[in-house]
Short mmCIF file of C-alpha atoms in Angstrom, two decimals:
data_model
loop_
_atom_site.label_atom_id
_atom_site.label_comp_id
_atom_site.label_asym_id
_atom_site.label_seq_id
_atom_site.Cartn_x
_atom_site.Cartn_y
_atom_site.Cartn_z
CA MET A 1 13.57 -51.09 -1.13
CA ASN A 2 12.39 -50.81 2.47
CA LYS A 3 9.93 -48.28 3.85
CA GLU A 4 12.58 -46.23 5.68
CA THR A 5 14.59 -45.77 2.47
CA ILE A 6 11.52 -44.57 0.56
CA LEU A 7 10.61 -42.11 3.32
CA GLY A 8 14.19 -40.89 3.50
CA LYS A 9 14.29 -40.15 -0.23
CA PHE A 10 10.90 -38.46 -0.06
CA PHE A 11 11.92 -36.08 2.73
CA HIS A 12 15.25 -35.41 1.04
CA SER A 13 13.44 -34.44 -2.19
CA LEU A 14 10.97 -32.30 -0.23
CA SER A 15 13.80 -30.53 1.58
CA TYR A 16 15.62 -29.90 -1.71
CA PHE A 17 12.45 -28.45 -3.28
CA PHE A 18 11.82 -26.00 -0.42
CA LYS A 19 15.48 -25.00 -0.39
CA LYS A 20 15.31 -24.14 -4.10
CA LEU A 21 12.04 -22.28 -3.59
CA LEU A 22 13.50 -20.27 -0.72
CA ASN A 23 16.55 -19.40 -2.80
CA PHE A 24 14.32 -18.24 -5.67
CA VAL A 25 12.20 -16.01 -3.42
CA THR A 26 15.29 -14.61 -1.73
CA MET A 27 17.00 -13.86 -5.03
CA ARG A 28 13.88 -12.19 -6.43
CA ARG A 29 13.59 -9.93 -3.39
CA LEU A 30 17.29 -9.12 -3.56
CA LEU A 31 17.02 -8.26 -7.26
CA THR A 32 14.00 -6.03 -6.58
CA ARG A 33 15.93 -4.24 -3.83
CA VAL A 34 18.85 -3.61 -6.18
CA ILE A 35 16.45 -2.21 -8.82
CA ASN A 36 14.92 0.06 -6.16
CA ARG A 37 18.36 1.42 -5.30
CA VAL A 38 19.34 2.03 -8.93
CA LEU A 39 16.09 3.84 -9.75
CA LEU A 40 16.35 5.98 -6.61
CA TYR A 41 19.79 7.28 -7.53
CA GLU A 42 18.63 10.25 -9.68
CA PRO A 43 19.02 13.48 -7.65
CA PHE A 44 16.16 15.97 -7.37
CA LYS A 45 16.67 19.54 -8.58
CA PRO A 46 14.26 21.95 -6.78
CA THR A 47 12.08 24.28 -8.83
CA MET A 48 10.37 27.56 -7.90
CA GLY A 49 6.88 26.50 -8.99
CA ILE A 50 3.98 25.12 -6.94
CA GLU A 51 6.20 22.17 -5.92
CA ALA A 52 8.45 24.57 -4.03
CA GLU A 53 5.45 26.17 -2.32
CA ILE A 54 3.99 22.91 -1.07
CA HIS A 55 7.47 21.91 0.09
CA THR A 56 7.69 24.83 2.52
CA GLU A 57 4.18 25.82 3.56
CA GLY A 58 1.70 24.20 5.96
CA ARG A 59 0.88 20.57 6.70
CA ARG A 60 1.48 18.07 3.92
CA LYS A 61 0.12 14.60 3.14
CA LEU A 62 0.87 12.15 0.36
CA VAL A 63 -1.84 9.71 -0.73
CA VAL A 64 -0.65 6.93 -3.03
CA GLY A 65 -2.68 4.45 -5.04
CA LEU A 66 -0.45 1.41 -5.49
CA GLY A 67 -0.85 -0.61 -8.69
CA ASN A 68 0.48 -1.49 -12.10
CA PRO A 69 0.48 1.11 -14.90
CA GLY A 70 -1.88 0.34 -17.75
CA MET A 71 -3.83 -2.19 -15.67
CA ASP A 72 -6.60 0.03 -14.32
CA GLY A 73 -9.68 -1.96 -13.36
CA THR A 74 -7.79 -4.99 -12.08
CA ARG A 75 -7.91 -6.16 -8.48
CA HIS A 76 -4.21 -5.50 -7.94
CA SER A 77 -4.67 -1.85 -8.97
CA VAL A 78 -7.74 -1.16 -6.82
CA GLY A 79 -5.64 1.40 -4.91
CA MET A 80 -5.52 3.51 -8.07
CA ALA A 81 -9.31 3.24 -8.38
CA VAL A 82 -9.67 4.63 -4.84
CA LEU A 83 -7.30 7.47 -5.69
CA GLY A 84 -9.32 8.27 -8.81
CA ALA A 85 -12.48 8.43 -6.71
CA LEU A 86 -10.72 10.72 -4.22
CA ALA A 87 -9.63 13.06 -7.03
CA ALA A 88 -13.19 13.15 -8.33
CA ARG A 89 -14.57 13.97 -4.86
CA LEU A 90 -12.07 16.84 -4.56
CA GLY A 91 -13.07 18.14 -7.99
CA VAL A 92 -9.56 17.77 -9.42
CA ALA A 93 -9.92 14.62 -11.54
CA ASP A 94 -8.91 16.55 -14.66
CA ARG A 95 -5.64 17.80 -13.13
CA TRP A 96 -3.49 14.68 -13.33
CA ARG A 97 -0.11 15.48 -14.85
CA GLY A 98 2.92 13.37 -15.54
CA ASP A 99 6.02 13.94 -13.43
CA LYS A 100 9.14 12.33 -14.89
CA TYR A 101 11.18 12.75 -11.73
CA VAL A 102 8.78 10.80 -9.51
CA SER A 103 7.93 8.33 -12.31
CA GLY A 104 4.23 8.89 -11.81
CA GLU A 105 1.20 11.12 -12.19
CA VAL A 106 0.42 13.69 -9.51
CA ILE A 107 -2.25 16.13 -8.44
CA LEU A 108 -1.61 18.91 -5.91
CA SER A 109 -4.72 19.74 -3.90
CA GLU A 110 -5.85 20.92 -0.47
CA VAL A 111 -8.12 19.44 2.21
CA GLN A 112 -9.02 21.78 5.08
CA GLN A 113 -5.75 23.74 4.97
CA THR A 114 -3.70 20.57 4.50
CA ASN A 115 -1.66 20.34 1.30
CA VAL A 116 -2.30 16.97 -0.29
CA VAL A 117 -0.32 15.29 -3.05
CA LEU A 118 -2.11 12.48 -4.89
CA LEU A 119 0.26 10.03 -6.58
CA ARG A 120 -0.30 7.28 -9.14
CA PRO A 121 3.06 5.53 -9.71
CA ARG A 122 3.92 4.68 -13.31
CA THR A 123 6.35 1.97 -12.23
CA LEU A 124 5.52 -1.70 -11.82
CA MET A 125 3.94 -2.66 -8.50
CA ASN A 126 7.13 -4.36 -7.26
CA VAL A 127 9.02 -1.05 -7.51
CA ASN A 128 6.21 1.39 -6.66
CA GLY A 129 8.32 2.44 -3.69
CA VAL A 130 10.74 4.27 -5.98
CA SER A 131 7.97 6.62 -7.09
CA VAL A 132 6.70 7.07 -3.52
CA ALA A 133 10.15 7.85 -2.09
CA LYS A 134 10.93 10.34 -4.85
CA ALA A 135 7.60 12.11 -4.39
CA ALA A 136 8.11 12.26 -0.62
CA GLY A 137 11.53 13.84 -1.12
CA LYS A 138 10.40 16.27 -3.78
CA PHE A 139 7.43 17.59 -1.80
CA GLY A 140 9.03 17.38 1.64
CA ILE A 141 6.62 14.82 3.11
CA LYS A 142 7.54 12.65 6.09
CA PRO A 143 6.93 8.87 5.92
CA GLU A 144 4.37 9.07 8.75
CA ASP A 145 2.33 11.48 6.58
CA ILE A 146 2.13 9.02 3.68
CA PHE A 147 -1.06 7.02 3.09
CA LEU A 148 -0.65 3.89 0.95
CA VAL A 149 -3.86 2.55 -0.62
CA HIS A 150 -3.59 -1.03 -1.84
CA ASP A 151 -5.38 -4.33 -2.39
CA GLU A 152 -5.65 -6.90 0.41
CA LEU A 153 -6.03 -10.63 -0.29
CA ASP A 154 -6.87 -11.51 3.30
CA LYS A 155 -10.03 -9.39 3.33
CA PRO A 156 -13.10 -10.11 1.21
CA LEU A 157 -14.38 -7.61 -1.31
CA GLY A 158 -16.54 -5.16 0.63
CA LYS A 159 -14.14 -4.81 3.56
CA ILE A 160 -11.61 -2.05 4.10
CA ALA A 161 -9.16 -1.53 6.94
CA VAL A 162 -6.66 1.07 8.05
CA LYS A 163 -3.33 -0.15 9.39
CA HIS A 164 -0.76 2.08 11.09
CA GLY A 165 2.66 0.86 10.02
CA GLY A 166 4.03 -2.64 10.38
CA SER A 167 4.88 -5.51 8.08
CA ALA A 168 4.15 -5.51 4.35
CA ARG A 169 2.35 -8.85 4.94
CA GLY A 170 3.46 -10.23 1.61
CA HIS A 171 2.38 -7.24 -0.51
CA ASN A 172 5.18 -6.48 -2.97
CA GLY A 173 4.16 -2.85 -3.52
CA VAL A 174 4.17 -2.12 0.21
CA ARG A 175 7.46 -4.01 0.62
CA SER A 176 9.01 -1.78 -2.07
CA CYS A 177 7.79 1.34 -0.22
CA VAL A 178 9.26 0.08 3.07
CA ASP A 179 12.57 -0.67 1.35
CA CYS A 180 12.81 2.69 -0.46
CA LEU A 181 11.69 4.84 2.48
CA GLN A 182 13.71 2.75 4.96
CA THR A 183 10.79 2.66 7.41
CA ASP A 184 7.43 0.95 7.83
CA VAL A 185 5.55 3.76 9.61
CA MET A 186 3.38 4.63 6.58
CA LEU A 187 -0.38 4.42 7.09
CA ARG A 188 -2.16 1.93 4.88
CA LEU A 189 -5.71 1.68 3.60
CA ARG A 190 -6.19 -2.01 2.79
CA VAL A 191 -8.99 -2.67 0.31
CA GLY A 192 -10.24 -6.25 0.35
CA ILE A 193 -10.26 -8.19 -2.91
CA GLY A 194 -10.58 -11.69 -1.42
CA ARG A 195 -8.62 -14.78 -2.27
CA PRO A 196 -9.14 -16.81 -5.47
CA THR A 197 -11.56 -19.69 -5.50
CA GLY A 198 -11.20 -23.05 -7.16
CA LYS A 199 -7.95 -23.70 -9.02
CA MET A 200 -7.25 -20.07 -9.96
CA SER A 201 -3.75 -18.94 -8.93
CA VAL A 202 -3.18 -15.86 -6.79
CA GLU A 203 -1.26 -14.19 -9.63
CA ARG A 204 -4.10 -14.67 -12.10
CA HIS A 205 -6.66 -13.56 -9.51
CA VAL A 206 -5.01 -10.25 -8.62
CA LEU A 207 -4.39 -9.36 -12.27
CA SER A 208 -7.97 -10.13 -13.32
CA ARG A 209 -10.79 -7.62 -13.57
CA PHE A 210 -13.80 -7.37 -11.29
CA THR A 211 -17.01 -9.03 -12.46
CA SER A 212 -20.15 -6.99 -13.08
CA GLU A 213 -21.56 -8.10 -9.71
CA GLU A 214 -18.32 -7.24 -7.93
CA LEU A 215 -18.32 -3.78 -9.50
CA LYS A 216 -21.59 -3.03 -7.71
CA VAL A 217 -19.87 -3.78 -4.40
CA LEU A 218 -16.75 -1.87 -5.47
CA ASP A 219 -18.78 1.30 -6.08
CA GLN A 220 -19.75 1.38 -2.41
CA VAL A 221 -16.20 0.49 -1.33
CA LEU A 222 -14.82 3.46 -3.26
CA VAL A 223 -17.27 5.85 -1.58
CA GLN A 224 -16.44 4.60 1.91
CA SER A 225 -12.70 4.51 1.20
CA VAL A 226 -12.76 8.17 0.15
CA ASP A 227 -14.80 9.08 3.25
CA LEU A 228 -12.19 7.38 5.42
CA LEU A 229 -9.26 9.06 3.66
CA LEU A 230 -10.77 12.53 3.90
CA SER A 231 -11.64 12.06 7.56
CA HIS A 232 -8.10 11.00 8.34
CA ILE A 233 -6.42 13.76 6.32
CA SER A 234 -8.53 16.47 7.95
CA GLN A 235 -7.76 15.46 11.51
CA GLN A 236 -4.82 17.19 13.18
CA ASP A 237 -4.14 14.44 15.72
CA ALA A 238 -4.36 11.62 13.16
CA GLN A 239 -6.95 9.83 15.28
CA PHE A 240 -9.39 7.46 13.68
CA PRO A 241 -12.51 8.94 12.03
CA SER A 242 -16.04 7.90 12.80
CA SER A 243 -17.21 4.70 11.20
CA PRO A 244 -19.14 4.96 7.93
CA ALA A 245 -22.69 3.66 7.92
CA GLY A 246 -22.77 -0.09 8.34
CA GLY A 247 -19.20 -0.28 9.57
CA GLY A 248 -17.50 -0.82 12.87
CA LEU A 249 -14.26 0.34 14.43
CA ALA A 250 -12.05 -1.88 16.50
CA ALA A 251 -10.71 -0.49 19.78
CA PRO A 252 -7.08 0.69 19.62
CA LYS A 253 -4.59 -2.07 20.39
CA ARG A 254 -1.96 -0.95 22.85
CA LYS A 255 1.32 -2.73 23.47
CA GLN A 256 2.21 -2.77 27.14
CA SER A 257 5.72 -2.58 28.45
CA SER A 258 6.74 -5.84 30.11
CA ALA A 259 8.60 -3.87 32.77
CA SER A 260 6.11 -1.29 33.99
CA GLY A 261 2.83 -2.02 32.20
CA ALA A 262 2.82 1.49 30.71
CA GLU A 263 2.77 2.00 26.97
CA GLU A 264 6.16 2.91 25.56
CA PRO A 265 6.31 6.04 23.33
CA ALA A 266 7.65 4.05 20.38
CA ALA A 267 4.90 1.49 20.75
CA ALA A 268 2.29 4.21 21.04
CA SER A 269 3.38 5.84 17.81
CA ARG A 270 3.34 2.48 16.01
CA ARG A 271 0.15 1.02 17.43
CA LYS A 272 -2.26 -0.42 14.89
CA HIS A 273 -5.89 0.52 14.45
CA GLU A 274 -8.10 -1.45 12.13
CA ALA A 275 -11.57 -0.71 10.89
CA ASP A 276 -13.55 -3.27 8.94
CA VAL A 277 -16.28 -1.68 6.90
CA ASP A 278 -19.15 -3.62 5.36
CA SER A 279 -19.83 -1.88 2.08
CA LEU A 280 -23.03 -3.81 1.43
CA LYS A 281 -25.29 -5.57 3.92
#
């Protein structure tokens, strides 16, 4: 068997493998999208309680901690840990209550005359968007007033960043939210968890718990994450807050129009701001 034949068979096998892999990923995403649609079908029946009040009065924000139910303390559910710290800072940590319609736990609170709904989805991460979309509809909250808090593989533990809209960047929970809300304008607080080292798989890494040394770093991350959330919620113009101690803010990135050089309104509303914050020096 000559060299060209061997190479031909190798590339054919490699092409077949990637084709199968692509089909698997595509089918999994399609199945998840179908599940999202089925779970979103249940209509909402308005009530006359506090839900109705927050639906009609004042400014409203929804802060969501993405994660997996029953897996508190894992890297993939660090968004829920941030939300728990936020509830504690607001003095409402004992007010979580289950809401069957939104498939999650909620707290209704207020930050400087802004009505705030805290949400912990009780659906799996891949379909967290169902809970977010239902809560947004129930409480009358626009997608641009939703803050998603989630783990970020591409940032090390100790770094946090705010992103204004854009791609899910491979995060299944964010992808579900984009699919269910039919938009990607939601603000996102990305909490670094770092990538796995050695031979550990990504799946095992994100579902594992923080080590005792990592928890020391996480304590500071939670404090700074809550500071950032509260600063953002309290600002009318949704501009970036001041940097926490030890952190730095990147300058706003503006997309210029290729025709005139002026920033287009759509681009301005979607521009991304990122802030990397060192939680420990």
